[in-house]
Short mmCIF file of C-alpha atoms (C1' of nucleotides) and ligand atoms in Angstrom, two decimals:
data_model
loop_
_atom_site.label_atom_id
_atom_site.label_comp_id
_atom_site.label_asym_id
_atom_site.label_seq_id
_atom_site.Cartn_x
_atom_site.Cartn_y
_atom_site.Cartn_z
CA UNK L 1 -9.17 -19.29 7.33
CA UNK L 2 -10.62 -16.68 9.65
CA UNK L 3 -13.22 -14.06 8.79
CA UNK L 4 -12.45 -10.34 8.75
CA UNK L 5 -14.27 -10.05 12.04
CA UNK L 6 -12.34 -12.80 13.75
CA UNK L 7 -9.08 -11.30 12.50
CA UNK L 8 -10.04 -7.95 13.94
CA UNK L 9 -10.68 -9.46 17.35
CA UNK L 10 -7.26 -11.09 17.38
CA UNK L 11 -5.60 -7.89 16.25
CA UNK L 12 -7.32 -5.85 18.94
CA UNK L 13 -6.29 -8.31 21.60
CA UNK L 14 -2.67 -8.06 20.50
CA UNK L 15 -2.81 -4.28 20.36
CA UNK L 16 -4.27 -4.09 23.85
CA UNK L 17 -1.60 -6.34 25.29
CA UNK L 18 1.19 -4.50 23.46
CA UNK L 19 0.03 -1.16 24.79
CA UNK L 20 0.20 -2.29 28.36
CA UNK L 21 2.58 -5.15 28.87
CA UNK L 22 2.41 -5.15 32.66
CA UNK L 23 -1.18 -6.33 32.43
CA UNK L 24 -1.75 -10.06 32.34
CA UNK L 25 -4.71 -9.95 29.96
CA UNK L 26 -7.55 -7.88 28.56
CA UNK L 27 -11.11 -7.46 29.79
CA UNK L 28 -14.31 -7.93 27.87
CA UNK L 29 -15.36 -4.28 28.09
CA UNK L 30 -11.94 -3.12 27.07
CA UNK L 31 -11.88 -5.40 24.06
CA UNK L 32 -15.40 -4.42 23.07
CA UNK L 33 -14.57 -0.74 23.31
CA UNK L 34 -11.45 -1.23 21.19
CA UNK L 35 -13.52 -2.90 18.49
CA UNK L 36 -16.46 -0.54 18.85
CA UNK L 37 -18.92 -3.32 19.61
CA UNK L 38 -20.96 -4.04 22.72
CA UNK L 39 -19.56 -6.30 25.47
CA UNK L 40 -22.21 -8.95 24.80
CA UNK L 41 -20.95 -9.21 21.24
CA UNK L 42 -17.38 -9.65 22.40
CA UNK L 43 -18.37 -12.41 24.82
CA UNK L 44 -19.94 -14.38 21.96
CA UNK L 45 -16.88 -14.01 19.78
CA UNK L 46 -14.55 -14.94 22.62
CA UNK L 47 -16.33 -18.26 22.97
CA UNK L 48 -15.84 -18.86 19.30
CA UNK L 49 -12.17 -17.93 19.31
CA UNK L 50 -11.64 -20.07 22.39
CA UNK L 51 -13.14 -23.04 20.58
CA UNK L 52 -10.66 -22.37 17.77
CA UNK L 53 -7.87 -22.30 20.35
CA UNK L 54 -6.85 -18.78 19.49
CA UNK L 55 -7.60 -17.19 22.85
CA UNK L 56 -7.37 -18.29 26.45
CA UNK L 57 -10.63 -17.36 28.05
CA UNK L 58 -12.88 -18.42 30.81
CA UNK L 59 -15.98 -16.82 32.23
CA UNK L 60 -15.21 -13.63 34.14
CA UNK L 61 -11.49 -14.19 33.60
CA UNK L 62 -8.78 -12.23 31.86
CA UNK L 63 -8.48 -12.71 28.12
CA UNK L 64 -5.21 -13.47 26.36
CA UNK L 65 -4.05 -14.83 23.04
CA UNK L 66 -2.75 -18.36 22.74
CA UNK L 67 0.54 -18.84 20.94
CA UNK L 68 -1.37 -19.63 17.74
CA UNK L 69 -3.62 -16.62 18.22
CA UNK L 70 -0.72 -14.29 18.81
CA UNK L 71 1.08 -15.60 15.76
CA UNK L 72 -1.99 -14.93 13.65
CA UNK L 73 -2.38 -11.46 15.10
CA UNK L 74 1.25 -10.60 14.43
CA UNK L 75 0.75 -11.57 10.80
CA UNK L 76 -2.14 -9.15 10.52
CA UNK L 77 -0.07 -6.36 12.08
CA UNK L 78 2.71 -7.21 9.64
CA UNK L 79 0.35 -6.92 6.70
CA UNK L 80 -1.12 -3.70 8.03
CA UNK L 81 2.23 -2.03 8.43
CA UNK L 82 3.63 -3.27 5.12
CA UNK L 83 0.58 -1.91 3.31
CA UNK L 84 0.93 1.41 5.14
CA UNK L 85 4.52 1.55 4.01
CA UNK L 86 3.53 0.72 0.44
CA UNK L 87 0.90 3.45 0.35
CA UNK L 88 3.31 5.97 1.83
CA UNK L 89 6.43 5.13 -0.11
CA UNK L 90 5.06 4.05 -3.47
CA UNK L 91 1.71 5.76 -3.82
CA UNK L 92 2.54 9.06 -2.08
CA UNK L 93 -0.14 8.82 0.56
CA UNK L 94 0.42 11.02 3.60
CA UNK L 95 1.00 9.38 6.96
CA UNK L 96 -2.46 10.33 8.18
CA UNK L 97 -4.15 8.66 5.18
CA UNK L 98 -2.52 5.25 5.21
CA UNK L 99 -4.11 3.69 8.28
CA UNK L 100 -7.70 3.68 7.06
CA UNK L 101 -6.89 1.94 3.79
CA UNK L 102 -4.52 -0.50 5.51
CA UNK L 103 -7.40 -1.53 7.77
CA UNK L 104 -8.94 -3.03 4.65
CA UNK L 105 -5.79 -4.30 2.96
CA UNK L 106 -4.59 -6.16 6.05
CA UNK L 107 -7.28 -8.78 5.48
CA UNK L 108 -6.25 -9.81 1.97
CA UNK L 109 -5.37 -13.49 2.04
CA UNK L 110 -2.25 -14.32 0.07
CA UNK L 111 1.05 -15.31 1.55
CA UNK L 112 2.77 -14.70 -1.74
CA UNK L 113 1.36 -11.21 -1.95
CA UNK L 114 2.72 -10.15 1.39
CA UNK L 115 6.11 -11.77 0.81
CA UNK L 116 6.46 -10.05 -2.56
CA UNK L 117 5.28 -6.74 -1.15
CA UNK L 118 7.92 -6.98 1.57
CA UNK L 119 10.55 -7.67 -1.07
CA UNK L 120 9.26 -4.87 -3.32
CA UNK L 121 9.58 -2.44 -0.41
CA UNK L 122 13.05 -3.79 0.32
CA UNK L 123 12.21 -5.25 3.70
CA UNK L 124 11.32 -2.10 5.60
CA UNK L 125 11.80 -2.08 9.37
CA UNK L 126 9.40 0.72 10.23
CA UNK L 127 6.04 1.88 8.99
CA UNK L 128 5.20 5.56 8.36
CA UNK L 129 4.28 6.02 12.01
CA UNK L 130 7.57 4.66 13.26
CA UNK L 131 6.15 1.32 14.35
CA UNK L 132 8.29 -1.75 13.78
CA UNK L 133 7.15 -4.15 11.08
CA UNK L 134 7.14 -7.80 12.21
CA UNK L 135 9.43 -10.00 10.13
CA UNK L 136 8.27 -12.83 7.89
CA UNK L 137 9.13 -15.18 10.76
CA UNK L 138 6.71 -13.40 13.02
CA UNK L 139 9.25 -11.58 15.14
CA UNK L 140 7.86 -8.38 16.56
CA UNK L 141 10.36 -6.09 18.25
CA UNK L 142 9.32 -4.41 21.44
CA UNK L 143 8.00 -0.99 20.61
CA UNK L 144 9.25 2.21 22.09
CA UNK L 145 8.16 2.93 25.59
CA UNK L 146 9.23 6.44 26.42
CA UNK L 147 6.97 9.29 25.45
CA UNK L 148 7.75 12.96 25.09
CA UNK L 149 5.74 13.51 28.28
CA UNK L 150 8.38 11.63 30.26
CA UNK L 151 11.36 13.58 28.99
CA UNK L 152 12.89 15.76 31.68
CA UNK L 153 13.09 19.49 31.53
CA UNK L 154 16.13 20.59 29.53
CA UNK L 155 16.73 17.17 27.97
CA UNK L 156 16.87 16.41 24.24
CA UNK L 157 15.39 13.44 22.42
CA UNK L 158 14.44 12.18 19.00
CA UNK L 159 10.89 11.44 17.89
CA UNK L 160 10.68 7.83 16.71
CA UNK L 161 6.97 7.03 16.48
CA UNK L 162 3.45 8.08 17.34
CA UNK L 163 1.07 6.26 19.65
CA UNK L 164 -2.20 7.66 18.37
CA UNK L 165 -2.70 6.78 14.70
CA UNK L 166 -5.79 8.89 14.07
CA UNK L 167 -5.73 11.23 11.09
CA UNK L 168 -6.66 14.15 13.36
CA UNK L 169 -3.71 13.64 15.64
CA UNK L 170 -1.28 13.01 12.79
CA UNK L 171 -2.30 16.19 11.00
CA UNK L 172 -1.85 18.10 14.23
CA UNK L 173 1.64 16.66 14.66
CA UNK L 174 2.57 17.93 11.22
CA UNK L 175 1.05 21.32 11.99
CA UNK L 176 3.21 21.63 15.09
CA UNK L 177 6.21 21.01 12.84
CA UNK L 178 7.00 17.55 14.16
CA UNK L 179 7.82 14.32 12.33
CA UNK L 180 9.61 11.02 12.72
CA UNK L 181 13.34 11.44 13.40
CA UNK L 182 13.03 15.09 14.37
CA UNK L 183 15.20 16.15 17.28
CA UNK L 184 13.23 17.68 20.10
CA UNK L 185 14.58 19.72 22.97
CA UNK L 186 12.33 20.13 25.98
CA UNK L 187 12.86 23.71 27.07
CA UNK L 188 10.48 23.76 30.00
CA UNK L 189 7.67 21.91 31.66
CA UNK L 190 4.92 23.56 33.65
CA UNK L 191 4.51 21.82 36.96
CA UNK L 192 0.82 22.74 37.17
CA UNK L 193 -0.48 21.14 33.92
CA UNK L 194 2.68 19.66 32.41
CA UNK L 195 2.48 21.94 29.40
CA UNK L 196 5.71 21.48 27.47
CA UNK L 197 7.70 24.06 25.63
CA UNK L 198 9.75 22.34 22.98
CA UNK L 199 12.16 23.31 20.28
CA UNK L 200 12.18 21.51 16.92
CA UNK L 201 14.38 22.64 14.03
CA UNK L 202 14.91 25.93 15.79
CA UNK L 203 11.19 26.57 16.18
CA UNK L 204 9.73 26.82 19.66
CA UNK L 205 6.20 25.62 20.38
CA UNK L 206 3.98 24.48 23.22
CA UNK L 207 2.25 21.16 23.44
CA UNK L 208 -0.16 19.67 25.95
CA UNK L 209 0.58 16.66 28.09
CA UNK L 210 -2.02 14.65 26.18
CA UNK L 211 -0.18 15.47 22.98
CA UNK L 212 3.21 14.60 24.48
CA UNK L 213 1.94 11.24 25.70
CA UNK L 214 1.30 10.23 22.12
CA UNK L 215 4.79 10.96 20.84
CA UNK L 216 7.35 8.21 21.32
CA UNK L 217 10.94 9.33 21.66
CA UNK L 218 14.38 7.97 22.35
CA UNK L 219 16.96 9.87 24.32
CA UNK L 220 20.69 9.77 23.51
CA UNK L 221 22.09 6.53 25.03
CA UNK L 222 24.71 8.26 27.21
CA UNK L 223 22.04 10.44 28.71
CA UNK L 224 20.26 7.38 30.07
CA UNK L 225 21.27 4.49 32.26
CA UNK L 226 20.08 1.01 31.20
CA UNK L 227 16.54 1.69 32.26
CA UNK L 228 14.39 -0.65 34.27
CA UNK L 229 11.45 0.80 32.36
CA UNK L 230 12.06 -1.78 29.65
CA UNK L 231 9.78 -4.53 30.83
CA UNK L 232 10.28 -8.23 30.38
CA UNK L 233 8.39 -10.02 27.60
CA UNK E 1 -21.44 1.75 0.01
CA UNK E 2 -22.18 -1.73 -1.22
CA UNK E 3 -21.13 -4.99 0.41
CA UNK E 4 -18.65 -7.41 -1.17
CA UNK E 5 -21.57 -9.61 -2.08
CA UNK E 6 -23.56 -6.88 -3.76
CA UNK E 7 -20.48 -5.82 -5.69
CA UNK E 8 -19.97 -9.36 -6.91
CA UNK E 9 -23.52 -9.55 -8.21
CA UNK E 10 -23.06 -6.34 -10.19
CA UNK E 11 -19.74 -7.52 -11.55
CA UNK E 12 -21.18 -10.86 -12.65
CA UNK E 13 -24.05 -9.14 -14.40
CA UNK E 14 -21.64 -6.94 -16.32
CA UNK E 15 -19.43 -9.88 -17.21
CA UNK E 16 -22.38 -11.87 -18.48
CA UNK E 17 -23.59 -9.03 -20.66
CA UNK E 18 -20.11 -8.32 -21.99
CA UNK E 19 -19.61 -11.94 -22.96
CA UNK E 20 -22.71 -12.02 -25.06
CA UNK E 21 -23.76 -8.60 -26.25
CA UNK E 22 -26.47 -9.81 -28.57
CA UNK E 23 -28.47 -10.89 -25.54
CA UNK E 24 -30.77 -8.30 -24.02
CA UNK E 25 -30.25 -9.40 -20.44
CA UNK E 26 -29.23 -12.20 -18.11
CA UNK E 27 -31.32 -14.93 -16.52
CA UNK E 28 -31.56 -15.84 -12.85
CA UNK E 29 -30.07 -19.33 -13.28
CA UNK E 30 -27.26 -17.94 -15.40
CA UNK E 31 -26.43 -15.28 -12.85
CA UNK E 32 -26.62 -17.76 -9.99
CA UNK E 33 -24.32 -20.20 -11.81
CA UNK E 34 -21.84 -17.41 -12.49
CA UNK E 35 -21.73 -16.52 -8.79
CA UNK E 36 -21.86 -20.12 -7.62
CA UNK E 37 -24.99 -19.61 -5.58
CA UNK E 38 -28.44 -21.13 -5.92
CA UNK E 39 -31.09 -19.41 -8.06
CA UNK E 40 -33.23 -18.68 -5.00
CA UNK E 41 -30.35 -16.72 -3.52
CA UNK E 42 -29.95 -14.69 -6.67
CA UNK E 43 -33.65 -13.83 -6.74
CA UNK E 44 -33.41 -12.39 -3.24
CA UNK E 45 -30.40 -10.28 -4.08
CA UNK E 46 -31.97 -9.06 -7.31
CA UNK E 47 -34.87 -7.65 -5.32
CA UNK E 48 -32.42 -5.84 -3.12
CA UNK E 49 -30.36 -4.47 -6.00
CA UNK E 50 -33.55 -3.40 -7.75
CA UNK E 51 -34.59 -1.46 -4.65
CA UNK E 52 -31.21 0.26 -4.79
CA UNK E 53 -31.84 1.06 -8.46
CA UNK E 54 -28.78 -0.81 -9.64
CA UNK E 55 -30.56 -3.43 -11.74
CA UNK E 56 -33.65 -3.49 -13.92
CA UNK E 57 -35.59 -6.52 -12.90
CA UNK E 58 -39.10 -7.82 -12.77
CA UNK E 59 -40.44 -11.23 -11.97
CA UNK E 60 -39.64 -13.79 -14.65
CA UNK E 61 -38.05 -11.07 -16.77
CA UNK E 62 -34.57 -10.52 -18.15
CA UNK E 63 -32.07 -8.91 -15.79
CA UNK E 64 -29.92 -5.95 -16.76
CA UNK E 65 -27.87 -3.28 -15.04
CA UNK E 66 -29.15 0.26 -14.75
CA UNK E 67 -26.81 3.04 -15.80
CA UNK E 68 -25.77 3.47 -12.16
CA UNK E 69 -25.31 -0.28 -11.74
CA UNK E 70 -23.20 -0.57 -14.82
CA UNK E 71 -21.06 2.35 -13.77
CA UNK E 72 -20.44 0.71 -10.43
CA UNK E 73 -19.64 -2.62 -12.08
CA UNK E 74 -17.18 -1.00 -14.48
CA UNK E 75 -15.37 0.50 -11.50
CA UNK E 76 -14.97 -2.93 -9.97
CA UNK E 77 -13.64 -4.34 -13.24
CA UNK E 78 -11.24 -1.41 -13.41
CA UNK E 79 -9.96 -2.12 -9.92
CA UNK E 80 -9.67 -5.83 -10.66
CA UNK E 81 -7.61 -5.30 -13.78
CA UNK E 82 -5.41 -2.60 -12.30
CA UNK E 83 -4.60 -4.86 -9.36
CA UNK E 84 -3.85 -7.73 -11.73
CA UNK E 85 -1.51 -5.46 -13.60
CA UNK E 86 0.15 -4.36 -10.38
CA UNK E 87 0.70 -7.93 -9.23
CA UNK E 88 2.06 -8.92 -12.62
CA UNK E 89 4.26 -5.92 -13.34
CA UNK E 90 5.45 -4.91 -9.91
CA UNK E 91 5.31 -8.06 -7.79
CA UNK E 92 6.31 -10.61 -10.44
CA UNK E 93 3.18 -12.71 -10.18
CA UNK E 94 2.51 -14.97 -13.15
CA UNK E 95 -0.59 -14.35 -15.25
CA UNK E 96 -2.31 -17.41 -13.84
CA UNK E 97 -1.83 -16.22 -10.24
CA UNK E 98 -3.13 -12.68 -10.43
CA UNK E 99 -6.85 -13.27 -10.82
CA UNK E 100 -7.45 -14.96 -7.49
CA UNK E 101 -5.81 -12.23 -5.46
CA UNK E 102 -7.45 -9.49 -7.55
CA UNK E 103 -10.82 -11.00 -6.64
CA UNK E 104 -10.11 -9.83 -3.12
CA UNK E 105 -8.35 -6.56 -3.90
CA UNK E 106 -11.10 -5.33 -6.22
CA UNK E 107 -13.31 -4.69 -3.18
CA UNK E 108 -10.98 -2.31 -1.37
CA UNK E 109 -12.77 1.00 -0.96
CA UNK E 110 -10.56 3.99 -1.69
CA UNK E 111 -10.83 6.21 -4.69
CA UNK E 112 -7.44 7.68 -3.97
CA UNK E 113 -5.87 4.24 -3.85
CA UNK E 114 -7.08 3.26 -7.28
CA UNK E 115 -6.19 6.60 -8.84
CA UNK E 116 -2.70 6.44 -7.41
CA UNK E 117 -2.27 2.83 -8.44
CA UNK E 118 -3.27 3.73 -11.98
CA UNK E 119 -0.71 6.53 -11.97
CA UNK E 120 1.96 4.28 -10.43
CA UNK E 121 1.42 1.76 -13.21
CA UNK E 122 1.54 4.57 -15.76
CA UNK E 123 -2.04 4.24 -16.90
CA UNK E 124 -1.94 0.76 -18.41
CA UNK E 125 -4.41 -0.07 -21.16
CA UNK E 126 -4.41 -3.84 -20.82
CA UNK E 127 -4.23 -6.29 -17.96
CA UNK E 128 -2.02 -9.42 -18.03
CA UNK E 129 -4.73 -11.36 -19.85
CA UNK E 130 -5.04 -8.78 -22.62
CA UNK E 131 -8.31 -7.35 -21.33
CA UNK E 132 -8.80 -3.61 -21.60
CA UNK E 133 -8.71 -1.63 -18.37
CA UNK E 134 -11.59 0.83 -18.03
CA UNK E 135 -10.46 4.44 -17.68
CA UNK E 136 -10.96 6.61 -14.61
CA UNK E 137 -13.98 8.09 -16.39
CA UNK E 138 -15.56 4.67 -16.64
CA UNK E 139 -14.99 4.10 -20.32
CA UNK E 140 -14.74 0.44 -21.15
CA UNK E 141 -13.61 -0.39 -24.67
CA UNK E 142 -15.36 -3.22 -26.41
CA UNK E 143 -13.33 -6.34 -25.97
CA UNK E 144 -12.04 -8.51 -28.72
CA UNK E 145 -14.53 -10.73 -30.42
CA UNK E 146 -12.66 -13.04 -32.74
CA UNK E 147 -11.25 -16.24 -31.34
CA UNK E 148 -8.58 -18.51 -32.73
CA UNK E 149 -11.32 -21.00 -33.50
CA UNK E 150 -12.74 -18.63 -36.11
CA UNK E 151 -9.51 -18.03 -37.95
CA UNK E 152 -9.52 -19.62 -41.41
CA UNK E 153 -7.20 -22.33 -42.51
CA UNK E 154 -3.91 -20.84 -43.71
CA UNK E 155 -4.53 -17.44 -42.15
CA UNK E 156 -2.27 -15.67 -39.66
CA UNK E 157 -3.28 -13.72 -36.56
CA UNK E 158 -1.99 -12.27 -33.36
CA UNK E 159 -3.06 -13.42 -29.91
CA UNK E 160 -4.40 -10.45 -27.95
CA UNK E 161 -6.22 -11.88 -24.95
CA UNK E 162 -7.66 -14.95 -23.30
CA UNK E 163 -11.31 -15.60 -22.58
CA UNK E 164 -10.94 -18.18 -19.84
CA UNK E 165 -9.05 -16.73 -16.87
CA UNK E 166 -8.66 -19.93 -14.88
CA UNK E 167 -5.18 -20.83 -13.68
CA UNK E 168 -5.49 -24.26 -15.31
CA UNK E 169 -6.18 -22.84 -18.73
CA UNK E 170 -3.54 -20.13 -18.44
CA UNK E 171 -0.86 -22.62 -17.47
CA UNK E 172 -1.85 -24.76 -20.42
CA UNK E 173 -1.56 -21.78 -22.75
CA UNK E 174 1.98 -21.23 -21.57
CA UNK E 175 2.77 -24.92 -21.96
CA UNK E 176 1.64 -24.83 -25.57
CA UNK E 177 4.10 -21.96 -26.07
CA UNK E 178 1.49 -19.25 -26.49
CA UNK E 179 1.27 -15.81 -24.97
CA UNK E 180 -0.20 -12.33 -25.53
CA UNK E 181 1.10 -10.70 -28.74
CA UNK E 182 2.40 -13.97 -30.21
CA UNK E 183 1.84 -14.38 -33.91
CA UNK E 184 -0.07 -17.50 -34.77
CA UNK E 185 -0.38 -19.14 -38.15
CA UNK E 186 -3.19 -21.63 -38.60
CA UNK E 187 -1.69 -24.38 -40.68
CA UNK E 188 -4.71 -26.65 -40.90
CA UNK E 189 -8.08 -27.32 -39.41
CA UNK E 190 -9.66 -30.76 -39.22
CA UNK E 191 -13.19 -30.66 -40.55
CA UNK E 192 -14.30 -33.53 -38.32
CA UNK E 193 -13.44 -32.10 -34.87
CA UNK E 194 -11.96 -28.70 -35.72
CA UNK E 195 -8.59 -29.66 -34.28
CA UNK E 196 -6.19 -26.89 -35.23
CA UNK E 197 -2.57 -27.19 -36.19
CA UNK E 198 -0.85 -23.91 -35.45
CA UNK E 199 2.61 -22.49 -35.72
CA UNK E 200 3.96 -20.12 -33.07
CA UNK E 201 7.55 -18.88 -33.11
CA UNK E 202 8.44 -21.63 -35.53
CA UNK E 203 7.00 -24.33 -33.31
CA UNK E 204 4.08 -26.39 -34.58
CA UNK E 205 1.44 -27.70 -32.22
CA UNK E 206 -2.13 -28.94 -32.15
CA UNK E 207 -4.93 -27.45 -30.11
CA UNK E 208 -8.55 -28.44 -29.61
CA UNK E 209 -11.48 -26.34 -30.64
CA UNK E 210 -12.35 -25.73 -26.99
CA UNK E 211 -8.89 -24.35 -26.46
CA UNK E 212 -9.04 -22.18 -29.59
CA UNK E 213 -12.37 -20.69 -28.51
CA UNK E 214 -10.68 -19.25 -25.45
CA UNK E 215 -7.93 -17.42 -27.32
CA UNK E 216 -8.81 -13.99 -28.64
CA UNK E 217 -6.94 -12.88 -31.74
CA UNK E 218 -6.80 -10.07 -34.24
CA UNK E 219 -6.04 -10.64 -37.87
CA UNK E 220 -4.02 -8.18 -39.96
CA UNK E 221 -6.39 -5.33 -40.96
CA UNK E 222 -5.96 -5.84 -44.70
CA UNK E 223 -6.91 -9.46 -44.31
CA UNK E 224 -10.32 -8.48 -42.99
CA UNK E 225 -13.14 -6.31 -44.24
CA UNK E 226 -14.77 -4.01 -41.69
CA UNK E 227 -16.59 -6.83 -40.03
CA UNK E 228 -20.25 -6.79 -39.12
CA UNK E 229 -19.30 -9.01 -36.19
CA UNK E 230 -18.51 -5.86 -34.22
CA UNK E 231 -21.85 -5.25 -32.59
CA UNK E 232 -23.34 -1.88 -31.78
CA UNK E 233 -22.41 -0.09 -28.53
"C1'" DT I 1 -52.21 -27.06 -28.50
"C1'" DA I 2 -51.34 -30.06 -24.89
"C1'" DT I 3 -47.57 -31.80 -22.43
"C1'" DA I 4 -42.96 -31.85 -20.88
"C1'" DA I 5 -38.90 -29.41 -19.67
"C1'" DA I 6 -36.56 -25.53 -18.21
"C1'" DT I 7 -36.50 -21.48 -15.70
"C1'" DG I 8 -37.65 -18.65 -11.86
"C1'" DT I 9 -40.02 -17.53 -7.24
"C1'" DT I 10 -41.59 -18.21 -2.51
"C1'" DA I 11 -41.58 -20.05 2.12
"C1'" DG I 12 -39.08 -21.52 5.74
"C1'" DA I 13 -34.79 -22.28 7.92
"C1'" DG I 14 -29.69 -21.84 9.24
"C1'" DT I 15 -25.17 -19.23 10.27
"C1'" DA I 16 -22.40 -15.12 11.40
"C1'" DG I 17 -22.32 -11.07 13.61
"C1'" DT I 18 -24.58 -7.63 15.93
"C1'" DC I 19 -27.78 -5.45 19.38
"C1'" DT I 20 -30.75 -4.51 23.96
"C1'" DA I 21 -32.40 -5.79 28.34
"C1'" DA I 22 -32.02 -8.45 32.24
"C1'" DC I 23 -29.17 -10.77 35.21
"C1'" DA I 24 -24.78 -12.53 37.66
"C1'" DA I 25 -20.16 -12.11 39.38
"C1'" DA I 26 -16.33 -9.51 40.89
"C1'" DT I 27 -14.48 -5.42 42.71
"C1'" DT I 28 -14.50 -1.18 45.21
"C1'" DT I 29 -16.31 1.80 48.63
"C1'" DT I 30 -18.23 2.80 52.82
"C1'" DA P 1 -18.88 -7.12 55.93
"C1'" DA P 2 -22.55 -4.94 53.62
"C1'" DA P 3 -23.69 -1.92 49.93
"C1'" DA P 4 -22.70 0.17 45.72
"C1'" DT P 5 -20.34 0.07 41.48
"C1'" DT P 6 -18.16 -2.01 37.76
"C1'" DT P 7 -17.59 -5.74 34.83
"C1'" DG P 8 -19.15 -9.59 32.32
"C1'" DT P 9 -22.79 -13.09 30.71
"C1'" DT P 10 -27.20 -14.79 28.97
"C1'" DA P 11 -31.50 -14.68 26.47
"C1'" DG P 12 -33.84 -13.17 22.77
"C1'" DA P 13 -34.06 -10.62 18.60
"C1'" DC P 14 -32.52 -8.56 14.11
"C1'" DT P 15 -29.97 -8.22 9.42
"C1'" DA P 16 -27.35 -10.12 5.58
"C1'" DC P 17 -26.61 -13.94 2.99
"C1'" DT P 18 -27.26 -18.49 2.04
"C1'" DC P 19 -29.74 -23.00 1.43
"C1'" DT P 20 -33.63 -26.73 0.35
"C1'" DA P 21 -38.13 -27.90 -0.95
"C1'" DA P 22 -42.28 -26.75 -2.98
"C1'" DC P 23 -44.58 -24.16 -6.27
"C1'" DA P 24 -45.37 -21.01 -10.46
"C1'" DT P 25 -44.36 -19.38 -14.94
"C1'" DT P 26 -42.37 -19.59 -19.38
"C1'" DT P 27 -40.50 -22.04 -23.23
"C1'" DA P 28 -39.77 -26.02 -26.01
"C1'" DT P 29 -41.48 -30.34 -27.88
"C1'" DA P 30 -44.51 -33.62 -29.50
MN1 MN W 301 -2.23 1.79 11.18
MN1 MN W 302 1.18 2.38 11.42
MN1 MN W 303 -9.23 -11.60 -13.46
MN1 MN W 304 -7.65 -10.19 -16.22
#
DNA sequence: TATAAATGTTAGAGTAGTCTAACAAATTTT
DNA sequence: AAAATTTGTTAGACTACTCTAACATTTATA
């Protein structure tokens, strides 16, 4: 049985590796920043997690999860996303409110609880942010890779998820008139600053590159060749 | 914002005072036993809670909650019982399983969550053990006082709640064929050891005094005079 | 009321998790 | 390849919560 803190370290490590699969492992500073602690603190915890055989770590080396550590981390992500779905679907929370509460709920220890919750929600595949929910067996589908920022001028796509989960960003997304499953047409793209002009539900608006990089999209299959962008894993 | 630990101290203090309202306050050993810590540990925490103005406490004196402390404790009890109700009603947990998980869930910090949960459950009055659920305003009805052990020979009553919330006891209650709202007729009572012979749904069984002291009942109103057993407040 | 028993407090210490400051190793730049 | 920068570790300290052992106070008993 791990502590809240230990669980959060594992979760952060998984999140870091999922966000950038070409990388072989995380760094101490990176992990510390993700958890909002100081690097010295992370070093201490890494020693502890190594002794529990949950992370592969050696001095000055790259950090990665062991198979056991990854499995544990996936379970936490599963709980997080199921709780987010519960709050959204059953308790009418908005998509920008669910994350904060799920950060607490993800640490509740009860296998039965999470199994029953999954059943109660009728085995959802996606959370309110469009992220895939790992199955009870610990299978975590590869997340979406293409962002709105990568869509070519004139092309259409569908919004499937968000990268940034902060309430500020999510509220802004709603304000711009966007949401999961919306169809987006990229009307134009400024070459100077990559400002995008997009059309959603007949409404035209402009979004920054930073914004566009946090919107995951899929493009119609026939529009795209089997892309080499989909990395191994 | 209080820690899990601080919340548990407040909750224990409220539980102790609710269980025995004639007493003016709790003792250090009693509180420590309730929390399964050593008395020295409790003393330390009492100093801290006193400094936060949540308990009235002075060296070697009786311990009681301040108005603010009691309010906080009632909120925790409310969360605990709402979560128990959720697990029981929505996730098909049995009544002996809910308590353990609710011990964790009661510490989740989100006013919106508990309000929405209350609404989702349609403002339940009682938890799966028959205990009253405090309202959003912090009103906590006086619990039942009469136990099966006090019911006279030949008299009938209705089971309304259990005192002991342990899984072992609750499973035993089910095994004996008892449950909330069952009508119980006390057929006889041994004068030597107070062994009770009871009839429930046409089935006759024997229960010990210890068992009977953990079953709360109400007797038909006309059978009882306005009892002086119902203490002030 | 004196003594014994029960109850409660203090002092000192340990663990988990965090920090700052100083240092060491690895990487990048020149 | 040397210097500068970035990255990571160690040492020492602090807080929250817990314990044991010794001591103090209160209550019960003789
Ligand atoms: Mn989230
Ligand atoms: Mn999410
Ligand atoms: Mn309970
Ligand atoms: Mn209960």
